[in-house]
Short mmCIF file of C-alpha atoms and ligand atoms in Angstrom, two decimals:
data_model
loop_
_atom_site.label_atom_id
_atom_site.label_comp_id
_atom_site.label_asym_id
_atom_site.label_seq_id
_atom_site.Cartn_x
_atom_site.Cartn_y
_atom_site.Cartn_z
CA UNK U 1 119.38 85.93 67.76
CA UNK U 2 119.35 82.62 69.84
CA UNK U 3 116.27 80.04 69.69
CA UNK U 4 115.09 78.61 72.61
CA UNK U 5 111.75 75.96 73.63
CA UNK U 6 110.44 75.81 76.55
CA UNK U 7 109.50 72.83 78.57
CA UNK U 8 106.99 72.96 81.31
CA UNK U 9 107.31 70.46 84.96
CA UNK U 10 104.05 71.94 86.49
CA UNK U 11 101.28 69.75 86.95
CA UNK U 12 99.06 73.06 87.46
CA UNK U 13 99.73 74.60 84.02
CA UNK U 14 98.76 71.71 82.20
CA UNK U 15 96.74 72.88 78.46
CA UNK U 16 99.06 76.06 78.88
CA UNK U 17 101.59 77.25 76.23
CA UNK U 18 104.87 75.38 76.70
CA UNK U 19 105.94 73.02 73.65
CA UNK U 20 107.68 69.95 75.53
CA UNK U 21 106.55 68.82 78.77
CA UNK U 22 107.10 66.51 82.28
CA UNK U 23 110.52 64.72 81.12
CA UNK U 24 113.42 67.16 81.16
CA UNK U 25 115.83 65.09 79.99
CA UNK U 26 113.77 63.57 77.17
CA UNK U 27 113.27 67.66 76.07
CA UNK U 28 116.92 68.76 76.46
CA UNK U 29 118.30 66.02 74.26
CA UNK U 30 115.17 66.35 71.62
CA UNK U 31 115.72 70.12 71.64
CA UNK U 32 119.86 69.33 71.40
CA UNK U 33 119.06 67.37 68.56
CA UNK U 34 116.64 69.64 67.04
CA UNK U 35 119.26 72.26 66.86
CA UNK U 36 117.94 74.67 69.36
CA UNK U 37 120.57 76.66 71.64
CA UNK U 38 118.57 76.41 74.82
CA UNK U 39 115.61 75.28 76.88
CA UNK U 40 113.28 77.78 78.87
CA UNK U 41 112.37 75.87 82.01
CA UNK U 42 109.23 76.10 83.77
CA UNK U 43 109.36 74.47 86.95
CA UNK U 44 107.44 74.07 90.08
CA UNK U 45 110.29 75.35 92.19
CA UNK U 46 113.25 75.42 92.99
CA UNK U 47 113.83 71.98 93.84
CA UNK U 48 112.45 70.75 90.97
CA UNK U 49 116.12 69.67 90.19
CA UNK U 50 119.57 70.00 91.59
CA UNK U 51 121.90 72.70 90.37
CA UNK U 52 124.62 69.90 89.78
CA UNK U 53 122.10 67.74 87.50
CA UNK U 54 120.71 70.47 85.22
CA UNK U 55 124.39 72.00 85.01
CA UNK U 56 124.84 68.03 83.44
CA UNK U 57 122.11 67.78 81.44
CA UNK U 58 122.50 71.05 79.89
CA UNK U 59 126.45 69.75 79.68
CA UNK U 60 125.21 66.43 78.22
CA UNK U 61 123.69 68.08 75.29
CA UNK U 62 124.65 71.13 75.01
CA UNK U 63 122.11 73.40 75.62
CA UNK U 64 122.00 77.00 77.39
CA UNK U 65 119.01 77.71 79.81
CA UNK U 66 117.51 80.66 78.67
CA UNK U 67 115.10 81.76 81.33
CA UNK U 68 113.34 80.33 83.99
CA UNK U 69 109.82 81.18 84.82
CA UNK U 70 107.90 81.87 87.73
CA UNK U 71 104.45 81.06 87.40
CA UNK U 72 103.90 78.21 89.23
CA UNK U 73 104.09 80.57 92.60
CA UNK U 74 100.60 81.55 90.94
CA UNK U 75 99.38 78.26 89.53
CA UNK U 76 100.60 76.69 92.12
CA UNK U 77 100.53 78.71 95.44
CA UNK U 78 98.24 81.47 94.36
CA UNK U 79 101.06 83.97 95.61
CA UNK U 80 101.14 87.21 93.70
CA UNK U 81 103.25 90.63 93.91
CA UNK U 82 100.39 92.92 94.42
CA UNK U 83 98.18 90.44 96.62
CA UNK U 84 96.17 93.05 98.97
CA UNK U 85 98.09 90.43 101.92
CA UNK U 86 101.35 91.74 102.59
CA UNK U 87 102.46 88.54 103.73
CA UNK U 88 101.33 86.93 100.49
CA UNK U 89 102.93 89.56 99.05
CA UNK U 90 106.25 88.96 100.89
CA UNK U 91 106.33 84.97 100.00
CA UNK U 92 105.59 86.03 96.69
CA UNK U 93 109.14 87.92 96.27
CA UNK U 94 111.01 85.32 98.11
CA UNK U 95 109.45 82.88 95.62
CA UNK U 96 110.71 84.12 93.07
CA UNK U 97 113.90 85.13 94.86
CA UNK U 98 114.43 81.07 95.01
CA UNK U 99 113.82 81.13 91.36
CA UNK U 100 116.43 83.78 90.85
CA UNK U 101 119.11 81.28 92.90
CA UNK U 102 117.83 78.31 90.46
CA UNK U 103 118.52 80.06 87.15
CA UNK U 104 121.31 82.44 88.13
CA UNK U 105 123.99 79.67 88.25
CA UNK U 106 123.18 78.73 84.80
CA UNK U 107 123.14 82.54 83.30
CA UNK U 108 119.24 82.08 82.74
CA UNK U 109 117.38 85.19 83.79
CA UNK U 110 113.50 84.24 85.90
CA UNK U 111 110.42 85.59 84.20
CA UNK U 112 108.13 87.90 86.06
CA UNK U 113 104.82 86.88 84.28
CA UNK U 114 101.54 85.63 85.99
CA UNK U 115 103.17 86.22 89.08
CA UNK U 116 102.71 90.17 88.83
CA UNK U 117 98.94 89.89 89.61
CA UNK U 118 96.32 92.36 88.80
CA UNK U 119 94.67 95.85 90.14
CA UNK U 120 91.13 95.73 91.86
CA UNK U 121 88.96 93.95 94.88
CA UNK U 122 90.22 96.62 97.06
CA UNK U 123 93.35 97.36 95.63
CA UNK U 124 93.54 100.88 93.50
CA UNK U 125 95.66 100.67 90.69
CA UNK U 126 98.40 103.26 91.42
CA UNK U 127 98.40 101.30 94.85
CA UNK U 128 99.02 97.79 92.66
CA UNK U 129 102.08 99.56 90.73
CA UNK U 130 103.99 100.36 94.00
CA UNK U 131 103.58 96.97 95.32
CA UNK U 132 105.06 95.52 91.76
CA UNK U 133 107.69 98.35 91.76
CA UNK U 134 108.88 97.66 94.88
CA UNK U 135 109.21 94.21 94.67
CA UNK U 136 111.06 95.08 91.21
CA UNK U 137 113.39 97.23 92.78
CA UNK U 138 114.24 93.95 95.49
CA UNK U 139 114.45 91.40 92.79
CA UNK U 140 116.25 93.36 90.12
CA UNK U 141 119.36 93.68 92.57
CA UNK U 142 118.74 89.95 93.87
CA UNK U 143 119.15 88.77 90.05
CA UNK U 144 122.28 91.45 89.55
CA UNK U 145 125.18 89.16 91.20
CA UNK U 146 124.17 86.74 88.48
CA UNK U 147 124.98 88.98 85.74
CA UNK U 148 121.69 88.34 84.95
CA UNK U 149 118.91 90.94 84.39
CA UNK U 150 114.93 90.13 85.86
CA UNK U 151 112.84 89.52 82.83
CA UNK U 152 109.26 91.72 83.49
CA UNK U 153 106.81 90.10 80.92
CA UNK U 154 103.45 92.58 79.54
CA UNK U 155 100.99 90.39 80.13
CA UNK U 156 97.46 90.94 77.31
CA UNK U 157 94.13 92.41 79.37
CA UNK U 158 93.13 88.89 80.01
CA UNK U 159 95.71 88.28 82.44
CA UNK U 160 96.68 91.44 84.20
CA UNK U 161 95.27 94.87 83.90
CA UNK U 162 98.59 96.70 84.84
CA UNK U 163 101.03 97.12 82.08
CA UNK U 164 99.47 95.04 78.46
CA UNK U 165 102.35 96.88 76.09
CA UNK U 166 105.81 97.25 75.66
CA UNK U 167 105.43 101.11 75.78
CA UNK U 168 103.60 100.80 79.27
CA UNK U 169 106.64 98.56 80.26
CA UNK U 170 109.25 101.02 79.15
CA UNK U 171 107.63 103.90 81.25
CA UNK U 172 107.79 101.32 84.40
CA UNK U 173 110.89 100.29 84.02
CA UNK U 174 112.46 103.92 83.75
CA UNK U 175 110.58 104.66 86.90
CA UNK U 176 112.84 102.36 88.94
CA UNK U 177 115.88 103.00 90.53
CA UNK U 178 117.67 99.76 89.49
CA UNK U 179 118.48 99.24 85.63
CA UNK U 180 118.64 95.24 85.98
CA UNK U 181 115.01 95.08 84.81
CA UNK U 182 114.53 94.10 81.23
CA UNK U 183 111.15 93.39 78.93
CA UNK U 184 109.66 90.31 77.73
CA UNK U 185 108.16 90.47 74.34
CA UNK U 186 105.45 87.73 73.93
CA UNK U 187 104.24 88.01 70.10
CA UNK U 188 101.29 86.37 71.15
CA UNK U 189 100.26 89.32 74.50
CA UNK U 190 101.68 92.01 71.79
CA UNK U 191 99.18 90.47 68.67
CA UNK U 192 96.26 91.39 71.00
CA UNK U 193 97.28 94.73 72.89
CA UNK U 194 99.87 96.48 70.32
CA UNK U 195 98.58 98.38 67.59
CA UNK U 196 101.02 96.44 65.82
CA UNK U 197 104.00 93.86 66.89
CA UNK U 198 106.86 95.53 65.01
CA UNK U 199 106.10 98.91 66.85
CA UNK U 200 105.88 97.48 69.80
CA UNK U 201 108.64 95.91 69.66
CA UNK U 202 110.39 99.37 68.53
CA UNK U 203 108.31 101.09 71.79
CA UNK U 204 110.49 98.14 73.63
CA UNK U 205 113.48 99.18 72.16
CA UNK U 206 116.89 98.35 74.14
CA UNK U 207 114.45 97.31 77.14
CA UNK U 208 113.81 94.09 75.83
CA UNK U 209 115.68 91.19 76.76
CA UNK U 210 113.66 88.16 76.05
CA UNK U 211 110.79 87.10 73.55
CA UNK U 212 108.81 85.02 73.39
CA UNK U 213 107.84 83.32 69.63
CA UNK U 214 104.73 82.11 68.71
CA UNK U 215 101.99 82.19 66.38
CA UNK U 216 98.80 84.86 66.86
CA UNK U 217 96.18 81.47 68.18
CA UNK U 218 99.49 80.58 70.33
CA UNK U 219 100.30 77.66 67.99
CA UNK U 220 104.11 76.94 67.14
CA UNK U 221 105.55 80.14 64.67
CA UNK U 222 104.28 79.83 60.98
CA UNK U 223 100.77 77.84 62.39
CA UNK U 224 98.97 81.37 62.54
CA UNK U 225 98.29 84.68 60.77
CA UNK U 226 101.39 86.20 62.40
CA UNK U 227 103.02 88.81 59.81
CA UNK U 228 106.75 87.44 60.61
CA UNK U 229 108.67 89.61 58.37
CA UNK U 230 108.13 93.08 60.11
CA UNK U 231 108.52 91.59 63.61
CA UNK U 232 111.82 90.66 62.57
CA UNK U 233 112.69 93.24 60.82
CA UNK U 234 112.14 95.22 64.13
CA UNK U 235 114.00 92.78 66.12
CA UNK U 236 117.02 93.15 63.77
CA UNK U 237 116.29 96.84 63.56
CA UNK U 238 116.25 97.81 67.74
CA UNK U 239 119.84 95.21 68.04
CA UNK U 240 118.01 92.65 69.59
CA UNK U 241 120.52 89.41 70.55
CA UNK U 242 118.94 87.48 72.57
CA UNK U 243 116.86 84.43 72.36
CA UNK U 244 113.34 83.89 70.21
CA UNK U 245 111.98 81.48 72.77
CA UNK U 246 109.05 79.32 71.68
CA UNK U 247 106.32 79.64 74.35
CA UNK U 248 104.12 77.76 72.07
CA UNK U 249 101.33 75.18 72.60
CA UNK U 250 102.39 71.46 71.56
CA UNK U 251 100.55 71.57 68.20
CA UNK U 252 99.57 69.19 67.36
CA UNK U 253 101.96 67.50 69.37
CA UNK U 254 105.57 68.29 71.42
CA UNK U 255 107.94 67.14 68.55
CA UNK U 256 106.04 68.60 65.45
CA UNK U 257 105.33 72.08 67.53
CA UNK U 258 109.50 71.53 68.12
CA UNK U 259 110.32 71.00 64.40
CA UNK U 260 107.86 73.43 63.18
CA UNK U 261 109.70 75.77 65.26
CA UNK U 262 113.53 75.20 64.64
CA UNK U 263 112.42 74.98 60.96
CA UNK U 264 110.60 78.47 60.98
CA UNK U 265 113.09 80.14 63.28
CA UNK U 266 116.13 79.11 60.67
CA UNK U 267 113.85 80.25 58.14
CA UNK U 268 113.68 83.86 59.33
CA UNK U 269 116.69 84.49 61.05
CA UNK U 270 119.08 83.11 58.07
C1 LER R 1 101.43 83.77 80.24
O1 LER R 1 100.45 84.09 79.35
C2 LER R 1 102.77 83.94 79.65
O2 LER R 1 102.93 84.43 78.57
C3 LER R 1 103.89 83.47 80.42
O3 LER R 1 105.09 83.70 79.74
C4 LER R 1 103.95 84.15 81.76
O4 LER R 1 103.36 83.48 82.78
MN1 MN R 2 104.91 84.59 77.62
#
């Protein structure tokens, strides 16, 4: 397993759970020197940076970039997958088509998380999963010359009411036609809507290909009641590779949430 922190650009998500924020050089070289292998970025676009300048910072100190999210086409442009508008709906996929083209270059995979939307005012639910299949029939193949997969992210019943599990995710994903569609496992979503983390994360199985770590109250890994042991247990148990991402709040501040981290992270993964 990799670690990874993420670092937020977007104005709009401000109090939200992302450990170093607003300077993305100052948060490459602090996570470099931390010891992490790579930075999640969430930006506000993408133009939030060129692809020749993050291809140098992340040359400069040595970081990967392990994911890209999309949320600001919510926070920021209210644009969602299953919008009731289909033109909403349409800028909503080519949003996060652009994000696709930011991260792709770089071998970082976007996040489909806020930006998946939720069932009701006039939309049924079965109606609301063929909207967010579709578009993750379109965007699976758009990430696919990237030799990247599309990350789809269980959101808990606070934030969407369509899929709140792994197991939910699974049966989605096996419903579509492309197989470039992978899982996000957020310990804190799963601590509210699994019966518990490690079998969820086994109901994930070889569908998930990103997590995100963090403690049950969303506080930096070890700053909660999360049960760590069995979670990675399960990780280690279903083959999981890929990176422990910290999609953590900066508490009590950006560099302590960092260390806290890296220090917890080498502590179960050793
Ligand atoms: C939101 O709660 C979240 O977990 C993000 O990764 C997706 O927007
Ligand atoms: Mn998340």
């Amino acid at each position: 397993m990799k670690s990874a922190i993420t670092i937020s650009l977007v104005n709009e998500a401000r109090g939200g759970p992302f450990v170093f924020w607003d300077d993305l050089p100052a948060a490459c070289r602090q996570a470099s020197e931390l010891g992490f292998d790579a930075i999640e970025l969430f930006a506000p676009g993408p133009d939030a940076i060129s692809k020749d300048a993050l291809a140098g910072l992340l040359k400069q100190y040595q970081v990967g970039l392990a994911a890209v999210g999309t949320g600001a086409g919510w926070v920021k442009h209210k644009l969602t997958l299953t919008s009731p508008d289909a033109a909403i709906r349409q800028r909503a996929i080519d949003f996060v088509k652009s994000m696709i083209d930011f991260g792709g270059p770089h071998g970082a995979p976007a996040i489909i998380g806020s930006m998946q939307g939720r069932w009701g005012e006039g939309v049924s639910r079965d109606q609301a999963i063929d909207w967010l299949k579709a578009a993750l029939e379109v965007l699976g193949a758009h990430a696919l010359p990237y030799g990247v997969p599309l990350i789809y992210e269980p959101l808990n019943r606070y934030e969407t009411n369509l899929i709140t599990t792994e197991s939910a995710g699974v049966q989605l994903l096996q419903s579509l036609r492309t197989d470039n569609v992978r899982l996000l496992a957020d310990l804190f979503h799963m601590n509210i809507e699994e019966v518990s983390i490690a079998s969820g994360i086994q109901d994930g199985g070889r569908w998930i290909g990103h997590v995100h770590f963090v403690d049950s109250n969303r506080r930096p890994a070890g700053c909660g009641h999360m049960n760590y042991g069995p979670i990675i247990a399960a990780l280690k148990g279903i083959g999981y590779g890929g990176y422990l991402s910290a999609e953590a709040l900066p508490w009590p501040d950006s560099l302590a949430a960092a260390k806290q981290t890296i220090a917890k992270y080498k502590e179960l993964t050793d």
